[in-house]
Amino acid sequence: MPLVLSIALTHIGGRLRQSIISVLGVMLGVGFSIAMASLMQGSQDDFIATLIDAIPHVEVSDDRREAAPPPAAERFGAVNVIGARPDDDTRGLRNPVRLEAMLESWLPGRMAASLSGQAVLRYGGRDVALSLTGIDPATYLRVSTIGEDMREGSFMELAANLNGIVVGDGVTEKLGARLGDTIAVSTSAGAVRRLKIVGTFHTGVTQADEATGFTVLKTAQVLFARPNVINRLAIRLDDVNAARAVAARVERMTGYRATSWQEANESLMEVLVVRNIIMYTVVGAILLVAGFGIFTIVSTIVHEKARDIAILKSLGFEQRDIRRIFLTEGLAIGALGSVLGSALGYGLCVGLGSLTFEVKTNIEMTSLPLAYSPLHYAIACGFALFSSGIAGYVPARKAASLNPVEIIRGAS
Amino acid sequence: MSAPPATGSDAARVPLIEARGLTRVLPGTVPVTLVRGIDLAIQPGEFVAITGPSGSGKSSLLYLLGLLDVPSEGEVLVEGEATHRLSEARRARMRLASLGFVFQFHFLLPEFTVAENVMIPMRKLARLSRGEMRARAESLLAELGLADHADKLPDQLSGGQRQRVAVARALANEPPAILADEPTGSLDSKSSEQVFEILRALVDDHGKTVIAVTHDLDMAARMDRRLHLVDGMLADP
């Protein structure tokens, strides 16, 4: 064992009780920081997972980022066209077959075309307005987790029943209708059809549960009087983090607006960043407090061992050696606390993860979302070591600058 | 302990420790002069006593000669090398290799065994292997009559024994000079005599240079050379 380390350890050993308390301080700090980081990260992951499960990773809509230039300007290269009246542009993604073929070749994921619009459901004199989406059930299930949220009936029932509709459980509640009931669906295009409720779902997102419904694409096209038209292309990617890049590429290729899930939830993402900043501030504060404990113990040892410092200096120890001894003491306490704290943190995570409790709105038992990441351990331990290094360095510097002559004089 | 150093003609002429115009003033609102204008040269193999009334600056002079303190004016040369411009680390290195200290109180590290205490300067110098260090510590302790105490803690020894351990530690890196500050000051007369005999033997049998501060005039009389300090200045005894 190096000389500096063995001296440092005897000092800690001589103040065992206080040293243990300092180690416990660091350990609790590291442990709770890890558990907290794990819980925060877990709930964030859970939140994002819920979010991106509920919406497409990339959504191509029939908007354009910029208004298309008038055809005359494009045709003749004019700088400005005055008095041209724009055509009535029929909305929708044009030529969906060609569009899908264009993306098919490179898209790292799956896509589903749909036609959405506003519709009013009527049952027994009650009206509910909702956003009705026409889809191909099998294709749509490949880009959406709606199949897992089904409460009654099944989503695939739509494939067998052209006059079927699947709605959120909030919709049936408002209408007072039940599975199997036939309801009247009308749209602004003037079409009215009677559709049978073949399934209900509950996503947990109120807006979705109370105001969305699905039917077959063909039926939707009839209801909205827009045969062979789609106005939305939902894309689900294999890697959710590629969404921004894919959206940009789709937009470049097609000219249609492609929105990634991050863009669609920009403000939420900002909230998450703020949340992380708050968390790491608290973690830092906890470990800073642990650092004060180390500062106290190392300062006490420096005070107590002033005579030993003087003798080591007279024997030929440099200031640097003395500094190293006390810095090592701080770091040793920090390192031991980090190791024990990591174990404590893991234990806390396992303990918290095994807790289950009932959420009012949900029938199933829910457990705390926890994310296990080596990064949490590295950050907590790194912070603890940094803090203990500072806490050791300050008294170590004082020890190194002690004048041996004064101490020896004082002792004799 | 080592054999006497080769006494070549060059080595004989260069003093082991030399002081030129050595002055040490403690700064403060009322500056205190510890020593003033000391010129002296100590040759290898000398056994020197520094005497004087209390407060005359005996210990201060010793600390200056031992590079433990830095003079306000003047300079100290060790083996012909000027030390006043050296870094703190270089001076520490010279203390480690060339100078051994013994104080009035033994100043052993209480958590380490006797042998470990003796090995500390060797471990710092790191010239020997661990096995060689242990062997050297044991042989030093044996020569000082402490062969059976190598693995005891300092607390388990008597005052005289501890002081002998401190001498062994001072000798650990075979320094040419031993500087002792009242080495027998806290010992009974029997232990004092033992320690004195050890210092005498270091000079006579091993060619060491010993500089000892003492207020014991009988003991000073038995040394080879006496430096008498009055009010921080050298005076005739």
XYZ file of C-alpha atoms in Angstrom:
649
model
C 0.000 0.000 0.000
C 1.412 3.441 -0.836
C 2.671 5.386 2.181
C 0.266 8.282 1.698
C -2.715 5.923 1.570
C -1.663 3.960 4.643
C -1.234 7.153 6.666
C -4.591 8.435 5.426
C -6.327 5.211 6.400
C -4.861 5.192 9.909
C -6.175 8.721 10.366
C -9.643 7.647 9.329
C -9.349 4.569 11.517
C -8.450 6.761 14.471
C -11.707 8.653 14.016
C -13.748 5.638 13.111
C -17.092 6.670 14.501
C -17.094 10.100 12.872
C -15.741 8.633 9.654
C -18.531 6.076 9.553
C -21.079 8.842 10.003
C -19.504 10.758 7.114
C -19.567 7.609 4.985
C -23.233 7.143 5.885
C -23.908 10.737 4.881
C -22.412 10.162 1.446
C -24.082 6.784 1.188
C -27.553 8.177 1.890
C -26.901 11.055 -0.500
C -25.763 8.769 -3.305
C -28.464 6.175 -2.609
C -31.357 8.601 -2.628
C -29.942 10.481 -5.604
C -29.839 7.255 -7.584
C -33.332 6.246 -6.532
C -34.629 9.709 -7.369
C -32.885 9.841 -10.737
C -34.186 6.389 -11.515
C -37.729 7.379 -10.605
C -37.567 10.635 -12.540
C -36.076 8.965 -15.587
C -38.557 6.108 -15.283
C -41.568 8.384 -15.118
C -40.186 10.424 -17.999
C -39.636 7.324 -20.125
C -43.080 6.093 -19.165
C -44.573 9.431 -20.071
C -42.826 9.565 -23.429
C -43.733 5.951 -24.135
C -47.392 6.708 -23.431
C -47.140 9.826 -25.533
C -45.523 8.275 -28.569
C -47.699 5.217 -28.346
C -50.772 7.376 -28.554
C -49.620 9.344 -31.572
C -47.755 8.490 -34.758
C -44.013 9.028 -34.613
C -44.258 11.008 -37.799
C -47.497 12.313 -39.217
C -47.753 13.448 -42.808
C -50.718 15.771 -43.254
C -52.181 17.502 -46.262
C -50.813 20.872 -45.160
C -47.769 22.485 -46.659
C -45.236 24.449 -44.656
C -45.405 27.231 -47.217
C -48.272 28.097 -49.500
C -47.675 26.689 -52.974
C -46.804 29.411 -55.531
C -49.532 30.174 -58.056
C -49.214 27.903 -61.091
C -48.698 30.922 -63.353
C -45.581 31.962 -61.408
C -44.222 28.463 -61.687
C -45.048 28.159 -65.372
C -43.615 31.493 -66.528
C -40.987 32.162 -63.877
C -42.757 35.334 -62.840
C -41.618 37.212 -59.770
C -45.089 38.260 -58.810
C -48.512 37.612 -60.205
C -51.164 40.213 -59.622
C -54.832 39.526 -59.691
C -54.587 35.764 -60.028
C -57.307 33.997 -58.096
C -56.130 30.720 -56.574
C -57.933 27.599 -57.662
C -60.129 25.868 -55.174
C -57.561 23.362 -54.085
C -59.140 20.084 -53.124
C -57.606 19.131 -49.824
C -55.929 15.786 -49.244
C -52.778 13.900 -49.976
C -52.762 13.413 -53.702
C -52.124 10.110 -55.290
C -51.767 8.101 -52.056
C -50.609 4.972 -53.857
C -47.667 6.743 -55.460
C -46.890 8.500 -52.173
C -46.737 5.253 -50.246
C -44.616 3.631 -52.940
C -42.201 6.565 -52.749
C -41.669 6.155 -49.008
C -41.902 2.377 -48.861
C -38.411 1.826 -50.235
C -36.433 3.533 -47.498
C -38.708 4.158 -44.543
C -37.347 2.476 -41.402
C -40.797 1.643 -40.072
C -44.412 1.149 -41.070
C -47.106 3.509 -42.300
C -50.867 3.689 -42.514
C -53.031 6.001 -44.577
C -56.169 7.500 -43.112
C -58.873 10.066 -43.757
C -59.986 12.115 -40.802
C -62.752 14.625 -40.408
C -65.376 15.922 -38.040
C -68.524 13.899 -37.567
C -71.510 14.005 -35.270
C -72.820 10.871 -33.623
C -76.465 10.748 -32.631
C -78.094 8.172 -30.415
C -81.397 8.479 -28.643
C -81.478 12.236 -29.089
C -77.984 12.810 -27.774
C -75.251 14.266 -29.973
C -71.517 13.847 -29.669
C -69.083 15.548 -32.030
C -65.925 13.645 -32.661
C -62.983 13.266 -34.958
C -63.701 10.272 -37.139
C -60.818 8.525 -38.804
C -61.158 6.077 -41.646
C -58.491 3.433 -41.708
C -57.603 -0.018 -42.912
C -57.768 -1.898 -39.599
C -54.924 -4.359 -40.216
C -52.550 -1.683 -41.524
C -53.492 0.770 -38.827
C -52.809 -1.663 -36.021
C -49.232 -1.863 -37.260
C -48.686 1.829 -36.511
C -50.848 2.210 -33.420
C -51.237 0.569 -30.045
C -54.978 1.169 -30.061
C -55.438 -2.616 -30.218
C -54.036 -2.910 -26.708
C -56.389 -0.268 -25.354
C -59.566 -2.022 -26.409
C -62.145 -2.332 -23.618
C -64.940 -4.121 -25.390
C -65.208 -5.763 -28.778
C -62.171 -5.735 -31.014
C -60.552 -3.378 -33.427
C -60.290 -6.021 -36.155
C -64.067 -6.342 -36.100
C -63.998 -3.301 -38.422
C -62.412 -5.367 -41.181
C -65.428 -7.650 -41.212
C -68.022 -4.965 -40.885
C -68.072 -2.015 -43.294
C -70.760 -0.411 -41.178
C -68.843 -0.772 -37.941
C -67.381 1.962 -35.759
C -64.946 1.852 -32.854
C -65.134 4.749 -30.395
C -63.614 5.793 -27.089
C -65.430 4.691 -23.940
C -66.095 8.345 -23.133
C -68.136 8.613 -26.326
C -70.410 5.664 -25.494
C -70.839 7.030 -22.003
C -71.911 10.432 -23.308
C -74.224 8.891 -25.842
C -75.594 6.348 -23.443
C -74.957 3.711 -26.098
C -73.444 0.305 -25.617
C -71.512 -2.201 -27.661
C -73.664 -3.515 -30.482
C -75.926 -0.465 -30.624
C -76.417 1.211 -33.977
C -75.884 4.966 -34.067
C -76.387 7.642 -36.715
C -73.242 9.318 -38.009
C -73.471 12.536 -39.981
C -70.860 14.814 -41.494
C -70.703 18.308 -42.868
C -70.749 16.810 -46.352
C -74.357 15.963 -45.676
C -73.995 12.217 -45.610
C -75.659 10.202 -42.868
C -75.016 6.574 -42.191
C -75.998 4.191 -39.482
C -72.974 2.465 -37.982
C -72.816 -0.250 -35.372
C -70.501 0.083 -32.373
C -68.178 -2.924 -32.652
C -65.625 -1.876 -30.090
C -64.674 0.694 -27.446
C -61.248 1.694 -26.238
C -59.722 3.457 -23.274
C -56.330 5.089 -23.794
C -56.276 7.136 -20.627
C -56.066 10.332 -22.671
C -59.425 12.025 -22.097
C -59.417 13.888 -25.370
C -58.943 10.659 -27.277
C -61.437 8.692 -25.236
C -64.223 11.271 -25.459
C -63.830 12.546 -29.000
C -62.336 10.028 -31.400
C -63.677 7.175 -33.410
C -62.517 4.833 -36.130
C -64.240 3.314 -39.081
C -63.173 1.679 -42.324
C -61.464 3.992 -44.835
C -64.073 3.312 -47.509
C -66.926 4.232 -45.176
C -65.136 7.403 -44.115
C -64.557 8.388 -47.724
C -68.274 7.981 -48.373
C -69.237 9.927 -45.231
C -66.884 12.780 -46.077
C -67.796 12.550 -49.769
C -64.169 12.263 -50.778
C -63.705 9.009 -52.644
C -60.150 7.715 -52.989
C -58.714 10.517 -50.887
C -56.634 10.330 -47.728
C -55.479 13.294 -45.682
C -53.103 11.745 -43.233
C -50.256 9.292 -43.301
C -49.256 7.955 -39.917
C -45.730 6.549 -39.649
C -44.425 4.371 -36.845
C -40.667 4.047 -36.750
C -38.477 1.264 -35.484
C -36.349 3.856 -33.718
C -38.424 6.672 -32.214
C -35.383 8.916 -32.012
C -35.071 8.958 -35.799
C -38.396 10.778 -36.051
C -36.970 14.249 -36.665
C -34.690 13.077 -39.474
C -37.371 10.976 -41.116
C -39.894 13.812 -40.917
C -37.448 16.185 -42.582
C -36.740 13.717 -45.376
C -40.408 12.975 -46.001
C -41.108 16.660 -46.167
C -38.296 17.236 -48.655
C -39.489 14.394 -50.885
C -43.226 15.021 -50.853
C -43.628 18.694 -50.028
C -46.295 17.814 -47.476
C -45.957 18.794 -43.893
C -44.449 15.941 -41.883
C -44.517 16.402 -38.123
C -42.322 14.368 -35.780
C -43.631 13.512 -32.334
C -41.020 15.773 -30.799
C -42.202 18.714 -32.868
C -45.799 17.973 -32.019
C -44.961 18.027 -28.299
C -42.268 20.680 -28.195
C -43.528 22.364 -25.057
C -43.783 19.057 -23.205
C -40.196 18.255 -24.132
C -39.167 21.589 -22.650
C -40.975 20.728 -19.440
C -38.997 17.496 -19.258
C -35.716 19.369 -19.651
C -36.699 21.731 -16.842
C -37.670 18.740 -14.715
C -34.230 17.210 -15.224
C -32.529 20.461 -14.311
C -34.533 20.626 -11.095
C -33.717 17.010 -10.297
C -29.979 17.393 -10.769
C -29.990 20.595 -8.727
C -31.563 18.714 -5.843
C -29.163 15.784 -6.296
C -26.258 18.214 -6.283
C -27.549 19.875 -3.123
C -27.919 16.540 -1.321
C -24.361 15.546 -2.149
C -23.057 18.998 -1.284
C -24.515 18.548 2.189
C -22.771 15.175 2.405
C -19.597 17.034 1.443
C -19.917 19.226 4.538
C -19.774 16.121 6.698
C -16.520 15.126 5.032
C -15.156 18.632 5.422
C -15.821 18.508 9.151
C -14.157 15.150 9.699
C -11.080 15.948 7.607
C -10.731 19.344 9.288
C -10.927 17.675 12.684
C -8.246 15.180 11.701
C -5.988 17.961 10.398
C -6.390 19.786 13.686
C -5.817 16.648 15.706
C -2.845 15.466 13.669
C -1.017 18.786 13.459
C 1.887 17.252 15.367
C 2.101 14.315 12.962
C 2.041 16.728 10.040
C 4.964 18.620 11.566
C 6.941 15.441 12.118
C 6.281 14.186 8.611
C 7.491 17.505 7.254
C 10.653 17.337 9.370
C 11.243 13.828 8.024
C 11.209 15.205 4.495
C 7.573 15.119 3.362
C 6.725 17.869 0.900
C 3.626 20.041 1.131
C 2.306 18.075 -1.817
C 2.570 14.809 0.130
C 0.709 16.271 3.096
C -1.996 17.617 0.800
C -2.318 14.214 -0.787
C -2.782 12.502 2.569
C -5.790 14.593 3.532
C -7.236 14.733 0.053
C -7.053 10.939 0.045
C -8.965 10.864 3.316
C -11.779 12.914 1.834
C -11.833 10.841 -1.332
C -11.676 7.550 0.578
C -14.770 8.504 2.559
C -16.428 9.674 -0.647
C -15.484 6.503 -2.519
C -16.671 4.153 0.222
C -19.878 6.182 0.538
C -20.359 5.987 -3.234
C -19.973 2.211 -3.329
C -22.342 1.669 -0.406
C -24.671 4.351 -1.759
C -24.836 2.632 -5.141
C -25.871 -0.561 -3.412
C -28.436 1.366 -1.359
C -29.711 3.107 -4.488
C -30.141 -0.198 -6.271
C -31.903 -1.624 -3.237
C -34.240 1.377 -3.070
C -35.047 1.034 -6.771
C -35.855 -2.657 -6.366
C -37.954 -1.844 -3.301
C -39.830 1.002 -4.983
C -40.285 -1.079 -8.117
C -41.983 -3.849 -6.177
C -44.548 -1.467 -4.662
C -47.931 -1.609 -6.342
C -50.894 0.611 -5.764
C -54.262 1.304 -7.236
C -54.953 4.348 -9.347
C -58.572 5.489 -9.176
C -59.150 5.763 -12.891
C -57.482 2.472 -13.651
C -58.593 -0.962 -12.673
C -55.192 -2.601 -12.894
C -52.536 -2.262 -10.214
C -49.829 0.180 -11.159
C -46.236 0.114 -10.032
C -43.772 3.001 -9.982
C -41.963 3.417 -13.275
C -38.223 3.019 -12.670
C -35.411 3.258 -15.167
C -32.171 1.432 -14.441
C -29.242 3.223 -16.040
C -25.514 3.082 -15.209
C -25.527 6.808 -15.946
C -27.490 7.532 -12.757
C -24.897 5.681 -10.707
C -22.038 7.395 -12.535
C -23.535 10.859 -12.024
C -24.330 10.329 -8.344
C -20.918 8.783 -7.591
C -19.119 11.365 -9.699
C -20.864 14.166 -7.876
C -20.128 12.545 -4.505
C -16.445 12.140 -5.356
C -16.227 15.704 -6.637
C -17.865 17.021 -3.502
C -15.673 14.874 -1.219
C -12.599 15.920 -3.187
C -13.367 19.583 -2.538
C -14.271 18.838 1.080
C -10.931 17.078 1.516
C -8.886 19.537 -0.481
C -9.724 22.631 1.565
C -8.473 21.262 4.904
C -5.646 19.438 3.074
C -4.353 22.721 1.765
C -4.441 24.134 5.245
C -2.568 21.107 6.569
C 0.104 21.455 3.883
C 0.687 25.090 4.758
C 1.117 24.440 8.486
C 4.489 25.619 9.700
C 6.228 22.628 11.346
C 8.468 24.865 13.450
C 5.505 26.525 15.132
C 3.918 23.181 15.947
C 7.125 21.642 17.292
C 7.717 24.734 19.421
C 4.176 24.536 20.722
C 4.610 20.887 21.662
C 7.877 21.302 23.530
C 24.355 2.506 10.533
C 26.839 3.101 7.822
C 30.594 3.046 7.589
C 32.437 6.394 7.927
C 32.315 8.337 4.656
C 35.410 8.378 2.508
C 37.551 11.276 3.666
C 38.862 12.460 0.336
C 40.731 15.743 0.358
C 37.855 17.567 -1.379
C 35.184 16.228 0.910
C 37.167 17.273 3.931
C 37.336 20.874 2.816
C 33.646 21.363 2.061
C 31.711 21.908 5.330
C 28.729 19.645 5.773
C 26.556 22.516 6.933
C 27.501 26.140 6.635
C 25.639 29.274 7.745
C 26.360 32.728 6.360
C 24.903 35.798 8.025
C 21.918 33.793 9.221
C 19.132 35.965 10.603
C 15.571 34.982 11.433
C 12.991 37.567 12.359
C 9.400 36.632 13.151
C 7.260 39.243 11.410
C 4.438 40.851 13.302
C 3.378 44.143 14.831
C 6.392 43.744 17.129
C 8.974 41.793 15.090
C 10.893 39.266 17.161
C 14.501 38.497 16.256
C 15.231 34.825 16.923
C 18.826 34.686 15.648
C 21.013 37.360 14.137
C 24.079 37.295 11.910
C 25.208 33.742 12.551
C 28.287 32.574 10.615
C 29.454 29.044 11.181
C 30.746 25.941 9.415
C 30.302 22.409 10.633
C 32.656 19.778 9.221
C 31.753 16.141 8.668
C 32.284 14.043 11.777
C 31.854 16.889 14.290
C 29.840 16.491 17.502
C 28.513 19.981 18.166
C 26.562 21.290 21.136
C 24.400 24.404 20.843
C 23.930 25.875 24.272
C 22.537 29.017 25.755
C 19.856 30.280 28.133
C 16.211 29.640 27.229
C 14.976 32.039 24.579
C 18.477 32.530 23.225
C 17.512 31.037 19.849
C 19.167 27.595 20.150
C 16.281 25.657 18.627
C 15.628 28.358 16.035
C 19.218 28.034 14.838
C 18.891 24.246 14.677
C 15.693 24.459 12.608
C 17.380 26.873 10.235
C 20.416 24.619 9.852
C 18.024 21.676 9.300
C 16.123 23.509 6.517
C 12.933 23.235 8.545
C 12.678 27.004 8.752
C 13.616 29.635 6.203
C 15.994 32.478 7.227
C 14.897 36.096 6.827
C 18.424 36.957 5.745
C 21.592 35.019 5.027
C 21.797 31.468 3.814
C 22.451 27.863 4.723
C 24.633 25.592 2.572
C 24.304 21.847 2.906
C 27.194 19.859 1.471
C 28.254 23.002 -0.361
C 24.846 23.550 -1.987
C 23.103 26.860 -1.366
C 19.545 26.234 -0.197
C 17.882 29.631 -0.021
C 16.663 29.577 -3.611
C 15.506 25.960 -3.585
C 11.838 25.105 -3.787
C 9.980 23.798 -0.771
C 9.972 20.356 -2.395
C 13.747 20.386 -2.990
C 14.428 21.374 0.617
C 12.088 18.604 1.799
C 14.088 16.201 -0.364
C 17.356 17.326 1.271
C 15.848 16.815 4.737
C 14.733 13.368 3.667
C 18.111 12.225 2.326
C 20.751 14.225 4.199
C 19.363 15.331 7.573
C 17.877 13.348 10.421
C 15.907 15.028 13.206
C 15.468 13.981 16.818
C 13.252 16.144 19.007
C 12.760 16.478 22.728
C 9.553 14.515 22.391
C 9.787 11.374 20.335
C 7.044 12.377 17.830
C 6.468 8.837 16.639
C 3.246 8.200 14.707
C 1.094 6.465 17.329
C -0.856 4.267 14.884
C 2.234 2.658 13.362
C 4.452 0.019 14.929
C 8.013 0.798 15.897
C 9.424 -0.827 12.748
C 6.862 0.956 10.550
C 7.818 4.286 12.093
C 11.451 3.648 11.261
C 10.473 2.648 7.718
C 8.465 5.811 6.967
C 11.449 7.903 5.745
C 12.666 4.922 3.706
C 9.279 4.468 2.095
C 9.214 8.149 1.240
C 12.697 7.971 -0.295
C 11.723 4.696 -2.044
C 15.242 3.529 -2.802
C 14.947 0.089 -1.209
C 12.499 -2.757 -1.688
C 9.973 -3.380 1.080
C 11.958 -6.396 2.264
C 15.188 -4.423 2.389
C 13.449 -1.613 4.296
C 12.148 -4.043 6.886
C 15.588 -5.647 7.238
C 17.266 -2.261 7.622
C 14.716 -1.129 10.220
C 15.265 -4.304 12.196
C 19.041 -3.972 12.116
C 18.849 -0.315 13.201
C 16.536 -1.232 16.070
C 18.803 -4.133 17.044
C 21.826 -1.832 17.195
C 19.889 0.484 19.494
C 18.880 -2.402 21.725
C 15.258 -2.548 20.581
C 15.329 -5.827 18.640
C 12.382 -7.245 20.572
C 10.187 -4.215 20.209
C 9.950 -3.919 16.408
C 6.289 -4.851 16.214
C 5.062 -2.985 19.271
C 3.198 0.292 19.156
C 5.044 3.373 20.505
C 2.618 3.531 23.458
C 3.958 0.217 24.719
C 7.524 1.548 25.090
C 9.207 3.586 27.812
C 10.279 7.177 27.171
C 13.912 6.225 26.661
C 12.994 3.416 24.289
C 10.805 5.717 22.251
C 13.578 8.268 21.974
C 15.874 5.522 20.679
C 13.237 4.602 18.093
C 13.236 8.279 17.062
C 17.031 8.058 16.634
C 16.599 4.921 14.509
C 14.069 6.772 12.390
C 16.441 9.731 12.002
C 19.095 7.312 10.761
C 16.723 5.503 8.355
C 18.046 7.014 5.131
C 21.695 7.102 6.270
C 21.900 10.897 6.445
C 25.380 12.322 7.093
C 23.972 14.694 9.754
C 21.731 14.205 12.786
C 20.122 17.290 14.306
C 18.849 16.833 17.821
C 16.715 19.301 19.744
C 17.050 18.621 23.484
C 17.171 14.861 22.751
C 17.441 14.029 26.456
C 15.296 16.893 27.689
C 12.389 14.725 28.799
C 14.311 11.618 29.880
C 15.578 10.417 33.277
C 19.306 10.426 33.823
C 19.813 6.746 32.948
C 17.938 7.020 29.649
C 19.661 10.329 28.949
C 23.024 8.686 29.340
C 21.969 5.861 26.989
C 20.834 8.284 24.312
C 24.000 10.351 24.719
C 26.150 7.250 24.297
C 24.280 6.413 21.124
C 24.926 9.879 19.699
C 28.589 9.650 20.745
C 28.880 6.297 18.966
C 27.277 7.722 15.815
C 30.071 10.274 15.631
C 32.972 8.076 16.722
C 32.078 4.786 15.056
C 30.003 5.809 12.067
C 31.420 9.166 11.091
C 28.113 10.985 11.459
C 27.878 14.641 12.231
C 25.702 15.363 15.250
C 24.433 18.803 16.188
C 22.536 18.819 19.478
C 20.757 21.640 21.254
C 21.007 21.163 24.982
C 20.706 23.150 28.181
C 22.612 20.433 30.028
C 26.079 21.958 30.358
C 27.669 18.719 31.619
C 26.517 16.972 28.502
C 27.671 19.854 26.312
C 31.062 19.650 27.937
C 31.397 16.038 26.770
C 30.818 16.993 23.129
C 33.598 18.020 20.749
C 32.556 21.587 20.049
C 30.266 24.081 21.724
C 28.365 26.966 20.170
C 27.016 29.347 22.759
C 24.095 31.607 21.909
C 23.116 34.725 23.777
C 20.198 36.798 22.526
C 20.320 35.108 19.149
C 23.982 35.766 18.560
C 27.041 33.550 18.874
C 29.070 34.350 21.991
C 32.076 32.910 23.685
C 30.963 30.432 26.319
